[in-house]
Coordinates of C-alpha atoms in Angstrom, one line a residue:
Chain P
X147 CA -85.8 -4.1 137.4
X148 CA -82.6 -6.1 137.4
X149 CA -79.3 -5.0 138.7
X150 CA -75.9 -6.2 138.0
X151 CA -73.9 -8.0 140.6
X152 CA -71.5 -5.1 141.1
X153 CA -74.2 -2.6 142.0
X154 CA -76.4 -5.0 144.0
X155 CA -76.3 -4.0 147.6
X156 CA -76.4 -6.3 150.6
X157 CA -79.7 -6.0 152.5
X158 CA -77.9 -4.5 155.5
X159 CA -76.2 -1.9 153.4
X160 CA -77.4 1.6 152.8
X161 CA -76.3 4.0 150.1
X162 CA -76.0 7.6 151.3
X163 CA -75.0 10.8 149.5
X164 CA -72.7 13.1 151.3
X165 CA -72.4 16.3 149.5
X166 CA -72.0 18.1 147.1
X167 CA -73.5 20.7 149.4
X168 CA -72.1 19.5 152.7
X169 CA -70.0 21.7 154.9
X170 CA -67.5 19.0 155.8
X171 CA -66.5 18.1 152.3
X172 CA -64.7 21.5 151.9
X173 CA -66.4 22.5 148.7
X174 CA -68.4 20.6 146.1
X175 CA -67.2 17.1 146.7
X176 CA -69.9 14.4 146.5
X177 CA -69.1 11.2 148.4
X178 CA -71.3 8.2 147.9
X179 CA -71.2 6.2 151.0
X180 CA -71.9 2.5 151.4
X181 CA -73.0 2.1 154.9
X182 CA -73.6 -0.8 157.2
X183 CA -75.2 0.9 160.1
X184 CA -72.7 3.5 161.2
X185 CA -69.7 1.8 159.5
X186 CA -68.4 2.9 156.1
X187 CA -68.0 -0.1 153.8
X188 CA -66.9 1.9 150.8
X189 CA -66.8 5.4 149.4
X190 CA -67.1 6.6 145.9
X191 CA -66.1 10.2 145.1
X192 CA -67.9 12.2 142.4
X193 CA -65.9 15.1 141.4
X194 CA -66.2 17.7 138.7
X195 CA -68.7 20.2 140.2
X196 CA -66.1 22.9 140.0
X197 CA -64.6 21.9 136.7
X198 CA -63.7 25.0 134.7
X199 CA -61.3 23.5 132.2
X200 CA -58.3 25.4 133.3
X201 CA -55.9 23.1 131.4
X202 CA -57.8 23.7 128.2
X203 CA -58.0 27.5 128.8
X204 CA -54.2 27.5 128.8
X205 CA -54.2 26.5 125.2
X206 CA -55.9 29.8 124.2
X207 CA -53.7 32.0 126.4
X208 CA -50.2 33.2 126.0
X209 CA -47.6 32.0 128.6
X210 CA -47.6 35.2 130.7
X211 CA -51.4 35.4 130.2
X212 CA -52.1 32.0 131.7
X213 CA -50.2 32.9 134.9
X214 CA -53.2 34.5 136.7
X215 CA -55.4 31.5 136.0
X216 CA -53.2 29.1 138.0
X217 CA -54.2 31.0 141.2
X218 CA -57.6 29.5 140.8
X219 CA -56.4 26.0 141.1
X220 CA -55.5 25.8 144.8
X221 CA -56.8 29.2 145.8
X222 CA -55.7 28.8 149.4
X223 CA -52.1 28.5 148.2
X224 CA -52.1 30.7 145.1
X225 CA -48.5 31.7 145.5
X226 CA -47.3 28.1 145.3
X227 CA -49.2 27.5 142.1
X228 CA -47.7 30.6 140.6
X229 CA -44.2 29.4 141.7
X230 CA -44.7 26.0 140.0
X231 CA -46.0 27.4 136.8
X232 CA -43.3 30.1 136.5
X233 CA -40.5 27.5 137.3
X234 CA -41.9 25.2 134.6
X235 CA -42.0 28.0 131.9
X236 CA -38.6 29.1 133.0
X237 CA -37.2 25.6 132.5
X238 CA -38.9 25.5 129.1
X239 CA -37.3 28.7 127.9
X240 CA -34.1 28.3 129.9
X241 CA -34.4 31.5 131.8
X242 CA -32.3 32.3 134.8
X243 CA -34.0 33.8 137.9
X244 CA -31.8 36.3 139.9
X245 CA -30.9 35.3 143.4
X246 CA -32.9 38.1 145.0
X247 CA -36.0 37.0 143.2
X248 CA -35.5 33.4 144.3
X249 CA -35.1 34.4 147.9
X250 CA -38.2 36.6 147.8
X251 CA -40.1 33.8 146.1
X252 CA -39.1 31.4 148.9
X253 CA -40.2 33.8 151.6
X254 CA -43.6 34.3 150.0
X255 CA -44.2 30.6 149.3
X256 CA -43.3 29.7 152.9
X257 CA -45.7 32.4 154.1
X258 CA -48.3 30.8 151.8
X259 CA -47.6 27.4 153.4
X260 CA -48.3 28.9 156.8
X261 CA -51.5 30.5 155.5
X262 CA -52.7 27.2 153.9
X263 CA -51.9 25.1 157.0
X264 CA -53.6 27.7 159.2
X265 CA -56.8 27.5 157.1
X266 CA -56.6 23.7 157.1
X267 CA -56.1 23.6 160.9
X268 CA -59.1 25.9 161.5
X269 CA -61.5 24.1 159.3
X270 CA -60.3 20.6 160.3
X271 CA -60.8 21.4 163.9
X272 CA -64.2 22.9 163.1
X273 CA -65.2 19.7 161.3
X274 CA -64.4 17.7 164.4
X275 CA -66.2 20.1 166.7
X276 CA -63.6 22.4 168.1
X277 CA -64.8 25.8 167.1
X278 CA -62.2 28.0 168.8
X279 CA -59.1 27.3 166.7
X280 CA -60.8 28.6 163.6
X281 CA -61.1 32.1 165.0
X282 CA -57.5 32.1 166.1
X283 CA -56.1 30.7 162.8
X284 CA -58.1 33.1 160.7
X285 CA -56.6 36.0 162.7
X286 CA -53.0 34.9 162.0
X287 CA -53.8 34.2 158.4
X288 CA -54.9 37.8 158.1
X289 CA -51.4 39.0 158.7
X290 CA -50.0 36.9 155.9
X291 CA -52.7 38.2 153.6
X292 CA -51.9 41.8 154.6
X293 CA -48.3 41.2 153.5
X294 CA -49.6 39.9 150.2
X295 CA -51.8 42.9 149.7
X296 CA -49.0 45.2 150.3
X297 CA -46.6 43.3 147.9
X298 CA -48.8 41.7 145.2
X299 CA -51.8 44.1 145.4
X300 CA -54.3 41.3 146.0
X301 CA -55.1 39.0 148.9
X302 CA -56.2 35.7 147.5
X303 CA -55.8 35.5 143.7
X304 CA -52.4 37.1 143.8
X305 CA -50.9 36.7 140.4
X306 CA -47.8 36.4 142.4
X307 CA -44.7 35.9 140.2
X308 CA -43.8 36.6 136.6
X309 CA -41.9 34.4 134.3
X310 CA -38.3 35.2 134.9
X311 CA -38.6 36.8 138.3
X312 CA -40.9 39.1 140.3
X313 CA -43.4 41.7 139.3
X314 CA -41.6 44.4 141.2
X315 CA -39.0 44.8 143.9
X316 CA -40.1 44.4 147.5
X317 CA -41.6 47.4 149.2
X318 CA -39.9 49.3 152.0
X319 CA -40.4 47.5 155.3
X320 CA -41.1 44.1 153.7
X321 CA -38.4 42.4 155.7
X322 CA -39.7 44.0 158.9
X323 CA -43.2 42.9 158.2
X324 CA -42.1 39.3 157.6
X325 CA -39.9 39.2 160.7
X326 CA -42.6 40.8 162.8
X327 CA -45.0 38.1 161.6
X328 CA -42.4 35.4 162.4
X329 CA -42.0 36.7 166.0
X330 CA -45.7 37.0 166.4
X331 CA -46.5 33.7 165.0
X332 CA -44.4 31.1 166.9
X333 CA -46.2 31.8 170.3
X334 CA -49.5 31.4 168.4
X335 CA -48.6 27.9 167.2
X336 CA -47.9 27.1 170.8
X337 CA -51.3 28.4 171.6
X338 CA -53.0 26.1 169.0
X339 CA -51.0 23.2 170.4
X340 CA -52.2 24.0 173.9
X341 CA -55.7 24.0 172.6
X342 CA -55.5 20.8 170.7
X343 CA -52.5 18.6 171.1
X344 CA -53.1 17.5 174.6
X345 CA -56.9 17.7 174.4
X346 CA -58.5 14.3 175.2
X347 CA -61.4 14.7 172.8
X348 CA -59.0 15.8 170.0
X349 CA -56.6 13.0 170.6
X350 CA -59.2 10.3 170.9
X351 CA -61.1 11.4 167.8
X352 CA -57.9 11.4 165.6
X353 CA -55.7 8.6 166.8
X354 CA -55.9 5.5 164.7
X355 CA -58.3 7.1 162.2
X356 CA -57.6 7.1 158.5
X357 CA -54.3 5.2 158.7
X358 CA -52.3 5.2 155.5
X359 CA -48.8 3.5 155.6
X360 CA -45.9 4.3 153.4
X361 CA -46.5 1.5 151.0
X362 CA -50.1 2.6 150.4
X363 CA -48.9 6.2 150.0
X364 CA -46.5 5.2 147.3
X365 CA -49.1 3.0 145.6
X366 CA -51.5 5.9 145.4
X367 CA -48.9 8.5 144.7
X368 CA -49.8 10.4 147.9
X369 CA -47.3 13.1 148.7
X370 CA -46.9 16.0 151.1
X371 CA -47.7 15.9 154.8
X372 CA -49.6 12.6 154.3
X373 CA -46.5 10.6 153.3
X374 CA -44.4 12.4 155.9
X375 CA -46.9 11.5 158.6
X376 CA -46.6 7.8 157.5
X377 CA -42.8 8.0 158.2
X378 CA -41.1 8.7 154.8
X379 CA -39.1 12.0 154.9
X380 CA -40.0 12.9 151.3
X381 CA -39.9 16.6 150.6
X382 CA -39.2 18.0 147.2
X383 CA -37.5 21.0 148.8
X384 CA -34.8 18.6 150.0
X385 CA -35.1 15.9 147.4
X386 CA -35.1 18.1 144.3
X387 CA -34.2 21.6 145.5
X388 CA -35.6 24.4 143.4
X389 CA -35.4 28.2 143.8
X390 CA -32.4 28.0 146.1
X391 CA -34.0 25.8 148.8
X392 CA -30.7 23.9 149.2
X393 CA -29.1 26.9 151.0
X394 CA -31.7 26.9 153.9
X395 CA -31.4 24.9 157.0
X396 CA -34.6 23.2 157.9
X397 CA -35.9 19.8 159.0
X398 CA -38.5 17.6 157.5
X399 CA -40.9 16.7 160.3
X400 CA -42.1 13.1 160.2
X401 CA -44.2 10.8 162.3
X402 CA -44.7 7.0 162.3
X403 CA -48.3 5.9 162.5
X404 CA -49.7 7.7 159.5
X405 CA -53.0 8.4 161.2
X406 CA -54.9 11.7 161.3
X407 CA -53.3 12.8 164.5
X408 CA -49.8 12.4 163.0
X409 CA -50.8 14.4 160.0
X410 CA -51.9 17.2 162.4
X411 CA -48.5 17.0 164.2
X412 CA -46.6 17.1 160.9
X413 CA -48.5 20.2 159.7
X414 CA -48.0 22.0 163.0
X415 CA -44.3 21.3 162.8
X416 CA -44.1 22.4 159.2
X417 CA -45.5 25.8 160.1
X418 CA -42.6 26.2 162.6
X419 CA -40.1 25.1 159.9
X420 CA -41.5 27.6 157.4
X421 CA -40.9 30.3 159.9
X422 CA -37.3 29.2 160.2
X423 CA -36.9 29.3 156.4
X424 CA -38.5 32.8 156.3
X425 CA -36.1 34.1 158.9
X426 CA -33.1 32.7 157.1
X427 CA -34.2 34.0 153.7
X428 CA -34.9 37.5 155.1
X429 CA -31.5 37.6 156.9
X430 CA -29.6 36.6 153.7
X431 CA -31.6 38.5 151.2
X432 CA -29.2 39.2 148.3
X433 CA -29.2 42.4 146.4
X434 CA -29.6 42.7 142.7
X435 CA -32.2 42.7 140.0
X436 CA -35.5 40.9 140.5
X437 CA -36.2 40.1 136.9
X438 CA -34.2 37.9 134.6
X439 CA -33.7 38.3 130.9
X440 CA -36.9 37.2 129.3
X441 CA -38.2 38.0 125.8
X442 CA -41.2 40.3 125.7
X443 CA -43.1 38.0 123.5
X444 CA -42.4 34.5 124.8
X445 CA -42.0 31.8 122.2
X446 CA -40.4 28.8 123.9
X447 CA -38.6 26.3 121.7
X448 CA -40.4 23.1 120.7
X449 CA -40.2 20.8 123.7
X450 CA -41.7 19.9 127.0
X451 CA -40.9 20.5 130.7
X452 CA -42.1 19.2 134.0
X453 CA -41.3 20.8 137.4
X454 CA -42.7 19.7 140.6
X455 CA -42.6 21.7 143.8
X456 CA -43.5 21.0 147.4
X457 CA -46.8 22.9 147.7
X458 CA -48.5 22.9 151.1
X459 CA -50.6 19.9 150.1
X460 CA -48.0 17.8 148.4
X461 CA -46.2 17.7 145.0
X462 CA -47.6 20.2 142.7
X463 CA -46.3 19.9 139.2
X464 CA -46.9 21.5 135.8
X465 CA -46.1 19.7 132.6
X466 CA -46.1 22.0 129.6
X467 CA -45.6 21.0 126.0
X468 CA -44.6 23.8 123.6
X469 CA -45.0 23.8 119.9
X470 CA -42.9 26.9 119.4
X471 CA -45.8 29.3 119.3
X472 CA -46.9 31.9 121.9
X473 CA -49.5 29.6 123.4
X474 CA -48.8 26.3 125.1
X475 CA -49.7 23.2 123.2
X476 CA -50.8 21.4 126.3
X477 CA -50.7 22.1 130.0
X478 CA -51.1 19.4 132.5
X479 CA -51.4 20.0 136.2
X480 CA -50.4 17.4 138.7
X481 CA -52.5 18.5 141.6
X482 CA -51.7 17.2 145.0
X483 CA -55.3 17.4 146.3
X484 CA -56.7 15.2 143.4
X485 CA -54.1 12.5 143.9
X486 CA -54.4 12.5 147.7
X487 CA -58.1 12.3 147.4
X488 CA -57.8 8.8 145.7
X489 CA -56.7 7.4 149.0
X490 CA -60.0 8.3 150.7
X491 CA -61.6 4.9 150.0
X492 CA -58.6 3.0 151.4
X493 CA -58.5 5.3 154.5
X494 CA -62.2 5.2 155.3
X495 CA -62.9 1.5 155.0
X496 CA -64.3 0.4 158.3
X497 CA -64.4 3.9 159.7
X498 CA -67.5 5.5 161.2
X499 CA -69.4 8.2 159.4
X500 CA -68.2 10.7 162.0
X501 CA -64.6 9.7 161.3
X502 CA -65.1 10.2 157.6
X503 CA -65.5 13.9 158.3
X504 CA -62.1 13.9 160.0
X505 CA -60.6 11.9 157.2
X506 CA -61.8 14.3 154.5
X507 CA -60.5 17.1 156.6
X508 CA -57.1 15.6 157.1
X509 CA -56.7 15.1 153.3
X510 CA -56.6 18.9 153.0
X511 CA -58.2 19.0 149.6
X512 CA -59.2 22.1 147.7
X513 CA -61.9 21.4 145.2
X514 CA -60.6 24.1 142.8
X515 CA -57.5 21.9 142.4
X516 CA -59.3 18.6 142.4
X517 CA -61.6 19.6 139.6
X518 CA -59.5 22.2 137.8
Chain H
X145 CA -50.5 4.4 181.9
X146 CA -48.1 6.4 184.0
X147 CA -49.0 8.5 186.9
X148 CA -48.5 11.8 185.2
X149 CA -50.9 10.9 182.4
X150 CA -53.4 9.5 184.9
X151 CA -53.4 12.7 186.9
X152 CA -53.8 14.8 183.8
X153 CA -56.7 12.7 182.7
X154 CA -58.5 12.7 186.0
X155 CA -58.2 16.4 186.7
X156 CA -58.8 17.3 183.0
X157 CA -55.6 19.4 183.0
X158 CA -55.4 19.6 179.2
X159 CA -58.9 20.8 178.9
X160 CA -58.3 23.5 181.4
X161 CA -55.2 24.5 179.6
X162 CA -57.2 24.9 176.4
X163 CA -59.8 26.9 178.3
X164 CA -57.1 29.2 179.5
X165 CA -56.2 30.0 175.9
X166 CA -59.9 30.7 175.2
X167 CA -60.2 33.1 178.2
X168 CA -56.9 34.7 177.4
X169 CA -58.4 35.8 174.1
X170 CA -61.6 37.1 175.6
X171 CA -60.6 40.8 175.5
X172 CA -58.0 41.1 172.8
X173 CA -55.9 44.2 172.8
X174 CA -55.4 44.2 169.0
X175 CA -58.6 43.8 167.2
X176 CA -57.9 42.5 163.7
X177 CA -61.5 42.6 162.4
X178 CA -62.4 45.7 160.5
X179 CA -65.9 47.2 161.0
X180 CA -66.1 47.6 157.3
X181 CA -69.0 49.8 156.3
X182 CA -68.6 52.1 159.3
X183 CA -64.8 52.1 159.3
X184 CA -63.1 52.4 155.9
X185 CA -60.5 49.8 155.4
X186 CA -56.9 50.7 154.7
X187 CA -56.0 49.7 151.2
X188 CA -52.4 49.1 150.2
X189 CA -51.1 51.5 147.5
X190 CA -50.2 48.5 145.4
X191 CA -53.9 47.2 145.4
X192 CA -55.4 46.2 142.1
X193 CA -58.9 47.5 142.1
X194 CA -61.1 49.5 139.8
X195 CA -59.4 50.5 136.5
X196 CA -58.8 54.2 135.7
X197 CA -57.5 55.9 132.6
X198 CA -55.0 58.4 133.7
X199 CA -54.8 62.0 132.3
X200 CA -51.9 64.3 132.0
X201 CA -52.3 66.5 135.1
X202 CA -51.0 69.6 133.4
X203 CA -52.8 69.5 130.0
X204 CA -55.8 67.4 131.0
X205 CA -55.3 65.2 128.0
X206 CA -55.4 61.5 128.1
X207 CA -52.0 59.7 128.5
X208 CA -53.3 56.8 126.3
X209 CA -51.6 56.8 122.9
X210 CA -54.0 54.1 121.6
X211 CA -51.2 51.6 121.0
X212 CA -53.5 48.7 122.1
X213 CA -50.9 46.8 124.1
X214 CA -53.3 46.4 127.0
X215 CA -56.0 45.0 124.8
X216 CA -53.4 42.6 123.2
X217 CA -52.0 41.4 126.5
X218 CA -55.3 41.0 128.4
X219 CA -55.9 37.3 128.9
X220 CA -59.7 37.8 128.9
X221 CA -59.6 40.1 125.9
X222 CA -62.0 42.5 127.6
X223 CA -60.4 45.8 126.7
X224 CA -61.4 47.4 123.4
X225 CA -59.3 50.3 122.1
X226 CA -60.5 52.2 119.1
X227 CA -58.5 54.9 117.4
X228 CA -58.3 57.0 114.3
X229 CA -55.3 58.5 112.6
X230 CA -55.0 62.3 112.9
X231 CA -54.4 63.6 109.4
X232 CA -52.4 66.6 110.6
X233 CA -49.9 65.0 113.0
X234 CA -50.1 61.4 111.5
X235 CA -50.5 60.1 115.1
X236 CA -53.1 57.7 116.4
X237 CA -55.8 59.4 118.5
X238 CA -57.9 57.5 121.0
X239 CA -61.6 57.6 120.2
X240 CA -63.1 54.9 122.3
X241 CA -61.9 52.8 125.2
X242 CA -64.1 50.2 126.9
X243 CA -63.2 48.0 129.9
X244 CA -65.6 45.2 130.8
X245 CA -65.1 45.0 134.6
X246 CA -67.5 42.0 134.9
X247 CA -65.0 39.8 133.2
X248 CA -61.9 41.3 134.7
X249 CA -59.9 39.2 137.2
X250 CA -57.6 42.1 138.2
X251 CA -54.4 40.4 137.3
X252 CA -52.7 43.7 136.4
X253 CA -51.3 42.5 133.1
X254 CA -52.7 45.5 131.3
X255 CA -51.2 47.9 133.8
X256 CA -47.8 46.2 133.2
X257 CA -48.1 46.2 129.5
X258 CA -49.0 49.9 129.3
X259 CA -46.0 51.9 128.2
X260 CA -47.4 55.4 129.0
X261 CA -48.9 54.8 132.5
X262 CA -52.4 55.4 131.1
X263 CA -54.3 52.4 132.3
X264 CA -54.0 51.7 136.0
X265 CA -55.8 49.6 138.6
X266 CA -56.6 52.0 141.4
X267 CA -57.4 51.5 145.0
X268 CA -61.2 51.9 144.6
X269 CA -62.9 48.6 145.1
X270 CA -66.7 48.9 145.5
X271 CA -67.8 48.1 142.0
X272 CA -71.3 46.6 142.2
X273 CA -73.9 47.7 139.8
X274 CA -77.5 47.0 139.1
X275 CA -77.1 45.6 135.6
X276 CA -74.5 43.9 133.5
X277 CA -74.3 46.9 131.2
X278 CA -73.3 48.9 134.2
X279 CA -70.2 46.8 134.5
X280 CA -68.9 47.8 131.0
X281 CA -67.1 51.0 131.6
X282 CA -66.6 53.5 128.8
X283 CA -63.8 56.0 128.3
X284 CA -65.6 58.8 130.3
X285 CA -66.2 56.6 133.3
X286 CA -62.6 55.4 133.2
X287 CA -61.2 58.9 133.0
X288 CA -63.4 60.2 135.8
X289 CA -62.2 57.4 138.1
X290 CA -64.5 55.2 140.2
X291 CA -66.3 57.1 143.0
X292 CA -68.9 54.8 144.5
X293 CA -71.7 56.5 146.4
X294 CA -71.2 56.6 150.1
X295 CA -74.1 56.3 152.5
X296 CA -74.1 56.9 156.2
X297 CA -75.1 53.8 158.2

């Protein structure tokens, strides 16, 4: 049997399959590793094991009818997906969202950012060998999900927002629930920091692993905490404010080295910033309606719209083409996980197999969003 | 390496700080985990669970006027509403209503589309069945509401 030069392996190299059933690949990701001993010489990702054709499904659904499906993209941050989709359709039809609905959306998406980062922190630490943080982060995430259950009626696949506003006004005691969570949560972040930030094992395992500088991030289109850890303060909430983010006072945490430890620090700080935004939004919650004027049967004019938002994992964008009927002509999702995953090969070159687990963890991918 | 860092490294200060967190959480005051089968969970009133078809509490007649908006708005097209026209009153009368819960994703769009508060996603949630046919609920099942059997552990 002859092999072409590209697939011919050096005698010292070994090809190993990692996944699709591997606990550290966070789902059904298959990574083909080219190993020289313990060193990774190259990786090749095989994706598509969770492909459901969500973009195609949209073409057979009405605009409001497709809204619950976007929850299944990044199911850890379902509210952010709903936000991005609703904003795009609202741009397409030119609908105005009332100020109260915008503020409530901000609160709920920031809580979602916290929940997403908590799950990332727990599983990332578990991958590296620290089991304790998982139990603590899951406990705090539960409080966010309880707020979701009380407001949306579901915990994970929330079907959060409607085109033009919110499904209903907030329930009595919503503000108290959010503020209670904010007060409860900040000492808990300090607790995680106490467990991990100074821990020698944690620091030594993460420092200098999976380095990605700003130029590489830009070349790959990597966004979110990954580019902020590399040192570029790029955050769509500040750069292209949507849903009234310009009125809130918060910082964009950045680091310099762009390694796995810096990404951990950035995400920890982002959770604190999210709490700050939640507090401000609850304190200045405007009165008024929660639903804008939207036609009952949505028929957007012929055209196209793209809106990107800062999801927990990076820039999440929806690009929708309308042909004037009730169903979208084409829906394209720009998923942060999928685009961040491209950088895996660059980040893992020369790393050890054990570090590869840390690198996949730090990418914070959700396979539902990678495969769609 | 400065002295502070050296001392912290030699005496494993950071590791003991982490251990302190672990031991602080040994006997938590607030237990978040629910002991589910033994202890019934508290479900929020807004929860979207098993579908029911509401009746008028006074007359005992169905609130559904067979307009079919729920079937039209359902993204999965899993609701089938069949009706016939009453010759005397010239109104639509509901004859058949099936809801395929195995395909339902509990988005609540049918509930929002309903003009007469007939279809509702209730708080009941234990909807397992032994066959796929058992997942397709007819009008009687929807009107009775979902009452899963309860067993003592």
